[in-house]
Amino acid sequence: MAQIRLKNLSKRWDSFVGVDNFNLDIADQEFLVLLGPSGCGKTTTMRMIAGLETVTEGEIWLGDKMVNRLEPKDRDISMVFQSYGLYPNMSVYENIRFPLRVRKVPRDQHDERVMRAAEMVELTDFLDRRPAALSGGQRQRVALARAIVREPNAFLMDEPLSNLDAKLRVSTRAQIKNLHHTLKTTTIYVTHDQIEAMTLADRVVVMNKGVVQQVGTPTEIYDNPANTFVAGFIGSPAMNLVPGEISQGTFTAKNIKVAGFDPELSGKVTLGFRAEDAAMNEGEGEITAPIYSIELLGDATMISMRVAGELVSVKTAKDFRAEIGDSVSATIPTEICHLFDSETGARITARGALTRTAS
């Protein structure tokens, strides 16, 4: 049983708050991703779970045991770091085997467990090599195999793909996804890359400045961001966010007018919509503005326009033809739009939730 529970977890250094009142239940066999920009507290949270950082306040439970005072070696957790941490004087086989020696696992089990772990990450042809003779992707797979061979209750992975090039990140990401499906071990994965989070996670925890912004499945977070921070962080490109005013059910700002919202809402708001949910329009649309840039993506074309002082992206067909500076129109269906409070950044969901008038 590898359920992990974090209760009122905080980490402070004097007046600096690294993690603030983190509460979460992580289910057995769940793949949870901690996502956010550098300095948001995600790695600090993981290090507290591992026992590498002391807890200022709160409790960490692994199964039915509170582990705040346990040494890292007694928590039965394997970690995979951004730096591979391999022993250069040892072969791949001995690097993978090393945790078994440290934990005094009977020697007659070593070969079987090392070979099984190596096979999972496709390293059986490289067991006699030293780390210096491996590529970056192969070294990361050695680090994964070394974590797997322990057969721990949980894996903690701290940005394990950040040192790899784009092609290797894609293939190694697929390997990690398949490993989790095979091993069914609780996994906490730290990254600042929202594509990794969306493709790997059962649930994502979005963090900023030590505070949890939203917890949900990748689909929930993508489709229903809790605030403008999450909306602007998730997605490639991120959600378009346009400041403006709403009155009698109509949002207006420079070069944009969208009708059909709750008529009881009034005041300053931020309108959000995804590039793929809008469409270029030959007639009149909700947006009319000159083209700022055109990017051919291969399967589509990304059009950028400046709206209310913000760059807004619209994804359109790959055969779309226009020039920078041309005036174009885009359609934004009201049902795909999101409204956020301009002061707090929070998502507006309740009828009449916003009543402040524009100043």
CSV table of N, CA, C and O in Angstrom, one decimal, residues 5 28 57 70 76 82 85 123 130 168 170 209 218 234 243 251 271 298 314-316 329:
chain,number,residue,atom,x,y,z
A,5,ARG,N,-0.2,10.7,2.0
A,5,ARG,CA,-1.1,11.8,2.4
A,5,ARG,C,-0.2,13.0,2.9
A,5,ARG,O,0.7,12.8,3.8
A,28,ASP,N,-3.0,5.1,-4.0
A,28,ASP,CA,-2.1,4.0,-4.4
A,28,ASP,C,-2.1,3.8,-5.9
A,28,ASP,O,-3.1,3.8,-6.5
A,57,GLU,N,6.1,22.6,9.1
A,57,GLU,CA,4.8,22.3,9.8
A,57,GLU,C,4.1,21.2,8.9
A,57,GLU,O,4.3,21.1,7.7
A,70,LEU,N,11.3,9.9,10.0
A,70,LEU,CA,12.1,8.8,9.4
A,70,LEU,C,13.2,9.2,8.5
A,70,LEU,O,13.0,10.2,7.7
A,76,ASP,N,11.4,3.7,2.1
A,76,ASP,CA,11.1,2.8,1.0
A,76,ASP,C,10.6,3.5,-0.3
A,76,ASP,O,9.6,3.2,-0.8
A,82,GLN,N,17.3,14.9,-11.8
A,82,GLN,CA,17.6,15.5,-13.1
A,82,GLN,C,19.1,15.1,-13.5
A,82,GLN,O,19.3,14.8,-14.6
A,85,GLY,N,23.4,10.9,-11.6
A,85,GLY,CA,24.0,10.3,-10.4
A,85,GLY,C,24.6,8.9,-10.5
A,85,GLY,O,24.5,8.1,-9.6
A,123,LEU,N,17.9,-1.9,-21.8
A,123,LEU,CA,19.4,-1.7,-21.6
A,123,LEU,C,20.2,-3.0,-21.6
A,123,LEU,O,21.4,-3.0,-21.3
A,130,ARG,N,30.4,1.4,-19.4
A,130,ARG,CA,30.5,2.4,-18.3
A,130,ARG,C,29.6,3.6,-18.7
A,130,ARG,O,29.4,3.8,-19.9
A,168,LEU,N,14.6,12.8,-27.6
A,168,LEU,CA,14.8,11.8,-26.5
A,168,LEU,C,13.8,12.0,-25.4
A,168,LEU,O,13.3,11.1,-24.8
A,170,VAL,N,10.7,12.9,-25.9
A,170,VAL,CA,9.5,12.2,-26.3
A,170,VAL,C,9.5,10.7,-26.1
A,170,VAL,O,8.6,10.1,-25.5
A,209,LYS,N,4.5,30.0,-6.4
A,209,LYS,CA,4.9,30.7,-5.2
A,209,LYS,C,4.6,29.9,-3.9
A,209,LYS,O,4.1,30.5,-2.9
A,218,PRO,N,-5.6,16.1,-16.2
A,218,PRO,CA,-5.1,17.0,-17.2
A,218,PRO,C,-6.3,17.7,-18.0
A,218,PRO,O,-6.2,18.9,-18.3
A,234,ILE,N,-0.9,26.5,-18.7
A,234,ILE,CA,-1.3,25.2,-19.3
A,234,ILE,C,-1.7,25.5,-20.8
A,234,ILE,O,-2.5,26.3,-21.1
A,243,PRO,N,-7.9,41.4,-21.3
A,243,PRO,CA,-8.6,42.3,-20.3
A,243,PRO,C,-9.6,43.2,-21.0
A,243,PRO,O,-9.4,43.6,-22.1
A,251,PHE,N,-19.0,41.3,-23.5
A,251,PHE,CA,-17.6,41.6,-23.2
A,251,PHE,C,-17.1,42.5,-24.3
A,251,PHE,O,-17.2,42.2,-25.5
A,271,LEU,N,-11.1,37.9,-20.3
A,271,LEU,CA,-11.7,36.9,-21.2
A,271,LEU,C,-10.6,35.9,-21.6
A,271,LEU,O,-9.6,36.3,-22.0
A,298,GLY,N,2.9,23.2,-39.9
A,298,GLY,CA,2.9,21.9,-40.6
A,298,GLY,C,1.5,21.4,-40.8
A,298,GLY,O,1.0,21.4,-41.9
A,314,VAL,N,-4.8,32.4,-32.9
A,314,VAL,CA,-5.9,31.6,-33.4
A,314,VAL,C,-5.3,30.6,-34.4
A,314,VAL,O,-4.5,30.9,-35.2
A,315,LYS,N,-5.7,29.3,-34.1
A,315,LYS,CA,-5.2,28.2,-34.9
A,315,LYS,C,-6.1,28.0,-36.1
A,315,LYS,O,-7.3,27.8,-35.9
A,316,THR,N,-5.6,28.0,-37.3
A,316,THR,CA,-6.4,27.8,-38.5
A,316,THR,C,-5.8,26.8,-39.4
A,316,THR,O,-4.8,26.2,-39.1
A,329,SER,N,-10.7,38.8,-39.5
A,329,SER,CA,-11.7,38.6,-38.5
A,329,SER,C,-11.6,37.1,-38.0
A,329,SER,O,-11.3,36.2,-38.7
